[in-house]
Amino acid sequence: ITGELLAHVIELLLEVGAADVWVTPIVMKKGRPAHTMHCLCLSDKNSEREDRLLEALFRHTTTLGVRIYRNLPRAKLCRSVEVAQTPYTATRREGKVDVKVSSFQTGEILSIKPEFDHCQEISKESCIP
């Protein structure tokens, strides 16, 4: 399977409901290069989303089987989105950029990350890097 096809399948899986998709290069038996495709799916009661994802995997890849792990525990930080004002107000966003704030439940902030797409838009409109 080519890199172009892998990218296409990733796009398809995201369109039909995957929470995230990524590919890992691996070496199989006899030293054969291959890829493992990982697809995260939020569980729903009627498994409709899972069925759509499995169908896409079987139709658009050469796989003969899929390993399914259910009810995996997840640890996560508290997240919020704030708005930061930049000096670049002569843009469609009026200089405003969403920033994602990650913190512990105690309120201790671990990271603040600007929304890349917002920064990119302001960069293009303002002709700045």
JSON list of C-alpha atoms in Angstrom, two decimals:
[
{"chain": "A", "resi": 1, "resn": "ILE", "atom": "CA", "xyz": [0.00, 0.00, 0.00]},
{"chain": "A", "resi": 2, "resn": "THR", "atom": "CA", "xyz": [1.46, 3.36, -0.98]},
{"chain": "A", "resi": 3, "resn": "GLY", "atom": "CA", "xyz": [1.90, 6.46, 1.14]},
{"chain": "A", "resi": 4, "resn": "GLU", "atom": "CA", "xyz": [-0.68, 8.25, -0.99]},
{"chain": "A", "resi": 5, "resn": "LEU", "atom": "CA", "xyz": [-3.24, 5.51, -0.36]},
{"chain": "A", "resi": 6, "resn": "LEU", "atom": "CA", "xyz": [-2.49, 5.54, 3.38]},
{"chain": "A", "resi": 7, "resn": "ALA", "atom": "CA", "xyz": [-3.13, 9.31, 3.44]},
{"chain": "A", "resi": 8, "resn": "HIS", "atom": "CA", "xyz": [-6.38, 8.77, 1.52]},
{"chain": "A", "resi": 9, "resn": "VAL", "atom": "CA", "xyz": [-7.56, 6.09, 3.97]},
{"chain": "A", "resi": 10, "resn": "ILE", "atom": "CA", "xyz": [-6.69, 8.31, 6.96]},
{"chain": "A", "resi": 11, "resn": "GLU", "atom": "CA", "xyz": [-8.83, 11.05, 5.45]},
{"chain": "A", "resi": 12, "resn": "LEU", "atom": "CA", "xyz": [-11.71, 8.63, 4.79]},
{"chain": "A", "resi": 13, "resn": "LEU", "atom": "CA", "xyz": [-11.62, 7.24, 8.34]},
{"chain": "A", "resi": 14, "resn": "LEU", "atom": "CA", "xyz": [-11.72, 10.73, 9.82]},
{"chain": "A", "resi": 15, "resn": "GLU", "atom": "CA", "xyz": [-14.66, 11.61, 7.56]},
{"chain": "A", "resi": 16, "resn": "VAL", "atom": "CA", "xyz": [-16.69, 8.57, 8.68]},
{"chain": "A", "resi": 17, "resn": "GLY", "atom": "CA", "xyz": [-16.19, 9.19, 12.38]},
{"chain": "A", "resi": 18, "resn": "ALA", "atom": "CA", "xyz": [-12.71, 8.25, 13.64]},
{"chain": "A", "resi": 19, "resn": "ALA", "atom": "CA", "xyz": [-11.58, 10.34, 16.60]},
{"chain": "A", "resi": 20, "resn": "ASP", "atom": "CA", "xyz": [-7.98, 10.05, 15.34]},
{"chain": "A", "resi": 21, "resn": "VAL", "atom": "CA", "xyz": [-5.96, 7.95, 12.89]},
{"chain": "A", "resi": 22, "resn": "TRP", "atom": "CA", "xyz": [-2.21, 7.43, 12.54]},
{"chain": "A", "resi": 23, "resn": "VAL", "atom": "CA", "xyz": [0.18, 5.09, 10.76]},
{"chain": "A", "resi": 24, "resn": "THR", "atom": "CA", "xyz": [3.32, 3.48, 12.17]},
{"chain": "A", "resi": 25, "resn": "PRO", "atom": "CA", "xyz": [5.99, 1.94, 9.91]},
{"chain": "A", "resi": 26, "resn": "ILE", "atom": "CA", "xyz": [6.91, -1.59, 11.04]},
{"chain": "A", "resi": 27, "resn": "VAL", "atom": "CA", "xyz": [9.03, -4.56, 9.91]},
{"chain": "A", "resi": 28, "resn": "MET", "atom": "CA", "xyz": [7.15, -7.84, 9.59]},
{"chain": "A", "resi": 29, "resn": "LYS", "atom": "CA", "xyz": [8.46, -11.40, 9.48]},
{"chain": "A", "resi": 30, "resn": "LYS", "atom": "CA", "xyz": [11.19, -12.07, 6.94]},
{"chain": "A", "resi": 31, "resn": "GLY", "atom": "CA", "xyz": [12.16, -8.39, 7.15]},
{"chain": "A", "resi": 32, "resn": "ARG", "atom": "CA", "xyz": [9.21, -7.15, 5.10]},
{"chain": "A", "resi": 33, "resn": "PRO", "atom": "CA", "xyz": [8.40, -3.45, 5.50]},
{"chain": "A", "resi": 34, "resn": "ALA", "atom": "CA", "xyz": [4.78, -2.68, 6.36]},
{"chain": "A", "resi": 35, "resn": "HIS", "atom": "CA", "xyz": [2.53, -0.22, 8.18]},
{"chain": "A", "resi": 36, "resn": "THR", "atom": "CA", "xyz": [0.19, -0.50, 11.14]},
{"chain": "A", "resi": 37, "resn": "MET", "atom": "CA", "xyz": [-2.85, 1.75, 10.91]},
{"chain": "A", "resi": 38, "resn": "HIS", "atom": "CA", "xyz": [-4.29, 2.82, 14.26]},
{"chain": "A", "resi": 39, "resn": "CYS", "atom": "CA", "xyz": [-7.82, 4.17, 14.42]},
{"chain": "A", "resi": 40, "resn": "LEU", "atom": "CA", "xyz": [-9.45, 5.54, 17.57]},
{"chain": "A", "resi": 41, "resn": "CYS", "atom": "CA", "xyz": [-13.22, 5.33, 17.70]},
{"chain": "A", "resi": 42, "resn": "LEU", "atom": "CA", "xyz": [-15.49, 6.68, 20.39]},
{"chain": "A", "resi": 43, "resn": "SER", "atom": "CA", "xyz": [-17.87, 3.97, 21.51]},
{"chain": "A", "resi": 44, "resn": "ASP", "atom": "CA", "xyz": [-21.52, 4.31, 20.70]},
{"chain": "A", "resi": 45, "resn": "LYS", "atom": "CA", "xyz": [-24.30, 2.03, 21.79]},
{"chain": "A", "resi": 46, "resn": "ASN", "atom": "CA", "xyz": [-25.40, 0.83, 18.36]},
{"chain": "A", "resi": 47, "resn": "SER", "atom": "CA", "xyz": [-21.87, 0.38, 16.89]},
{"chain": "A", "resi": 48, "resn": "GLU", "atom": "CA", "xyz": [-22.87, 2.23, 13.71]},
{"chain": "A", "resi": 49, "resn": "ARG", "atom": "CA", "xyz": [-19.67, 4.31, 13.73]},
{"chain": "A", "resi": 50, "resn": "GLU", "atom": "CA", "xyz": [-17.54, 1.22, 14.30]},
{"chain": "A", "resi": 51, "resn": "ASP", "atom": "CA", "xyz": [-19.23, -0.55, 11.38]},
{"chain": "A", "resi": 52, "resn": "ARG", "atom": "CA", "xyz": [-18.54, 2.42, 9.06]},
{"chain": "A", "resi": 53, "resn": "LEU", "atom": "CA", "xyz": [-14.88, 2.50, 10.11]},
{"chain": "A", "resi": 54, "resn": "LEU", "atom": "CA", "xyz": [-14.43, -1.25, 9.65]},
{"chain": "A", "resi": 55, "resn": "GLU", "atom": "CA", "xyz": [-16.07, -1.12, 6.23]},
{"chain": "A", "resi": 56, "resn": "ALA", "atom": "CA", "xyz": [-13.74, 1.70, 5.15]},
{"chain": "A", "resi": 57, "resn": "LEU", "atom": "CA", "xyz": [-10.69, -0.22, 6.40]},
{"chain": "A", "resi": 58, "resn": "PHE", "atom": "CA", "xyz": [-11.65, -3.41, 4.58]},
{"chain": "A", "resi": 59, "resn": "ARG", "atom": "CA", "xyz": [-12.68, -1.64, 1.36]},
{"chain": "A", "resi": 60, "resn": "HIS", "atom": "CA", "xyz": [-9.73, 0.71, 1.05]},
{"chain": "A", "resi": 61, "resn": "THR", "atom": "CA", "xyz": [-6.79, -1.28, 2.42]},
{"chain": "A", "resi": 62, "resn": "THR", "atom": "CA", "xyz": [-5.36, -4.74, 1.86]},
{"chain": "A", "resi": 63, "resn": "THR", "atom": "CA", "xyz": [-5.98, -5.84, 5.46]},
{"chain": "A", "resi": 64, "resn": "LEU", "atom": "CA", "xyz": [-7.62, -9.17, 6.18]},
{"chain": "A", "resi": 65, "resn": "GLY", "atom": "CA", "xyz": [-8.30, -8.44, 9.84]},
{"chain": "A", "resi": 66, "resn": "VAL", "atom": "CA", "xyz": [-8.58, -5.74, 12.48]},
{"chain": "A", "resi": 67, "resn": "ARG", "atom": "CA", "xyz": [-7.75, -5.95, 16.19]},
{"chain": "A", "resi": 68, "resn": "ILE", "atom": "CA", "xyz": [-10.38, -4.26, 18.33]},
{"chain": "A", "resi": 69, "resn": "TYR", "atom": "CA", "xyz": [-9.70, -3.13, 21.90]},
{"chain": "A", "resi": 70, "resn": "ARG", "atom": "CA", "xyz": [-12.73, -1.92, 23.83]},
{"chain": "A", "resi": 71, "resn": "ASN", "atom": "CA", "xyz": [-13.14, 0.19, 26.96]},
{"chain": "A", "resi": 72, "resn": "LEU", "atom": "CA", "xyz": [-9.55, 1.39, 27.19]},
{"chain": "A", "resi": 73, "resn": "PRO", "atom": "CA", "xyz": [-9.03, 3.71, 30.14]},
{"chain": "A", "resi": 74, "resn": "ARG", "atom": "CA", "xyz": [-7.87, 7.25, 29.39]},
{"chain": "A", "resi": 75, "resn": "ALA", "atom": "CA", "xyz": [-6.21, 9.82, 31.61]},
{"chain": "A", "resi": 76, "resn": "LYS", "atom": "CA", "xyz": [-6.65, 13.42, 30.48]},
{"chain": "A", "resi": 77, "resn": "LEU", "atom": "CA", "xyz": [-5.96, 16.95, 31.56]},
{"chain": "A", "resi": 78, "resn": "CYS", "atom": "CA", "xyz": [-8.56, 19.66, 32.03]},
{"chain": "A", "resi": 79, "resn": "ARG", "atom": "CA", "xyz": [-8.84, 21.76, 28.89]},
{"chain": "A", "resi": 80, "resn": "SER", "atom": "CA", "xyz": [-10.31, 25.12, 28.08]},
{"chain": "A", "resi": 81, "resn": "VAL", "atom": "CA", "xyz": [-10.17, 27.56, 25.20]},
{"chain": "A", "resi": 82, "resn": "GLU", "atom": "CA", "xyz": [-9.41, 31.23, 25.82]},
{"chain": "A", "resi": 83, "resn": "VAL", "atom": "CA", "xyz": [-9.07, 34.10, 23.35]},
{"chain": "A", "resi": 84, "resn": "ALA", "atom": "CA", "xyz": [-5.78, 36.00, 23.06]},
{"chain": "A", "resi": 85, "resn": "GLN", "atom": "CA", "xyz": [-5.55, 39.41, 21.42]},
{"chain": "A", "resi": 86, "resn": "THR", "atom": "CA", "xyz": [-2.59, 40.00, 19.10]},
{"chain": "A", "resi": 87, "resn": "PRO", "atom": "CA", "xyz": [-1.47, 43.36, 17.70]},
{"chain": "A", "resi": 88, "resn": "TYR", "atom": "CA", "xyz": [-2.56, 42.29, 14.18]},
{"chain": "A", "resi": 89, "resn": "THR", "atom": "CA", "xyz": [-6.06, 43.80, 14.29]},
{"chain": "A", "resi": 90, "resn": "ALA", "atom": "CA", "xyz": [-6.31, 44.57, 10.55]},
{"chain": "A", "resi": 91, "resn": "THR", "atom": "CA", "xyz": [-7.33, 40.98, 9.78]},
{"chain": "A", "resi": 92, "resn": "ARG", "atom": "CA", "xyz": [-10.60, 39.08, 9.46]},
{"chain": "A", "resi": 93, "resn": "ARG", "atom": "CA", "xyz": [-9.96, 37.66, 12.94]},
{"chain": "A", "resi": 94, "resn": "GLU", "atom": "CA", "xyz": [-9.31, 41.21, 14.23]},
{"chain": "A", "resi": 95, "resn": "GLY", "atom": "CA", "xyz": [-6.11, 39.88, 15.78]},
{"chain": "A", "resi": 96, "resn": "LYS", "atom": "CA", "xyz": [-7.93, 37.36, 17.99]},
{"chain": "A", "resi": 97, "resn": "VAL", "atom": "CA", "xyz": [-6.48, 33.85, 18.37]},
{"chain": "A", "resi": 98, "resn": "ASP", "atom": "CA", "xyz": [-7.97, 30.95, 20.32]},
{"chain": "A", "resi": 99, "resn": "VAL", "atom": "CA", "xyz": [-5.51, 29.38, 22.76]},
{"chain": "A", "resi": 100, "resn": "LYS", "atom": "CA", "xyz": [-5.91, 25.95, 24.33]},
{"chain": "A", "resi": 101, "resn": "VAL", "atom": "CA", "xyz": [-5.11, 25.85, 28.03]},
{"chain": "A", "resi": 102, "resn": "SER", "atom": "CA", "xyz": [-4.25, 22.48, 29.62]},
{"chain": "A", "resi": 103, "resn": "SER", "atom": "CA", "xyz": [-4.19, 22.10, 33.39]},
{"chain": "A", "resi": 104, "resn": "PHE", "atom": "CA", "xyz": [-4.43, 19.70, 36.30]},
{"chain": "A", "resi": 105, "resn": "GLN", "atom": "CA", "xyz": [-7.70, 19.57, 38.26]},
{"chain": "A", "resi": 106, "resn": "THR", "atom": "CA", "xyz": [-5.95, 21.70, 40.89]},
{"chain": "A", "resi": 107, "resn": "GLY", "atom": "CA", "xyz": [-5.82, 24.55, 38.35]},
{"chain": "A", "resi": 108, "resn": "GLU", "atom": "CA", "xyz": [-2.05, 24.35, 37.76]},
{"chain": "A", "resi": 109, "resn": "ILE", "atom": "CA", "xyz": [-1.55, 25.25, 34.09]},
{"chain": "A", "resi": 110, "resn": "LEU", "atom": "CA", "xyz": [0.74, 22.92, 32.16]},
{"chain": "A", "resi": 111, "resn": "SER", "atom": "CA", "xyz": [0.55, 24.42, 28.68]},
{"chain": "A", "resi": 112, "resn": "ILE", "atom": "CA", "xyz": [-0.96, 27.19, 26.63]},
{"chain": "A", "resi": 113, "resn": "LYS", "atom": "CA", "xyz": [-1.02, 26.62, 22.88]},
{"chain": "A", "resi": 114, "resn": "PRO", "atom": "CA", "xyz": [-2.34, 28.98, 20.21]},
{"chain": "A", "resi": 115, "resn": "GLU", "atom": "CA", "xyz": [-4.64, 27.56, 17.53]},
{"chain": "A", "resi": 116, "resn": "PHE", "atom": "CA", "xyz": [-2.32, 27.08, 14.56]},
{"chain": "A", "resi": 117, "resn": "ASP", "atom": "CA", "xyz": [-4.99, 27.75, 11.92]},
{"chain": "A", "resi": 118, "resn": "HIS", "atom": "CA", "xyz": [-5.78, 31.13, 13.50]},
{"chain": "A", "resi": 119, "resn": "CYS", "atom": "CA", "xyz": [-2.09, 32.09, 13.61]},
{"chain": "A", "resi": 120, "resn": "GLN", "atom": "CA", "xyz": [-1.64, 30.94, 10.02]},
{"chain": "A", "resi": 121, "resn": "GLU", "atom": "CA", "xyz": [-4.60, 33.03, 8.86]},
{"chain": "A", "resi": 122, "resn": "ILE", "atom": "CA", "xyz": [-3.26, 36.15, 10.58]},
{"chain": "A", "resi": 123, "resn": "SER", "atom": "CA", "xyz": [0.23, 35.43, 9.20]},
{"chain": "A", "resi": 124, "resn": "LYS", "atom": "CA", "xyz": [-1.04, 35.25, 5.62]},
{"chain": "A", "resi": 125, "resn": "GLU", "atom": "CA", "xyz": [-3.20, 38.36, 5.88]},
{"chain": "A", "resi": 126, "resn": "SER", "atom": "CA", "xyz": [-0.50, 40.40, 7.64]},
{"chain": "A", "resi": 127, "resn": "CYS", "atom": "CA", "xyz": [2.43, 39.12, 5.53]},
{"chain": "A", "resi": 128, "resn": "ILE", "atom": "CA", "xyz": [4.38, 38.10, 8.64]},
{"chain": "A", "resi": 129, "resn": "PRO", "atom": "CA", "xyz": [6.09, 34.77, 9.37]}
]
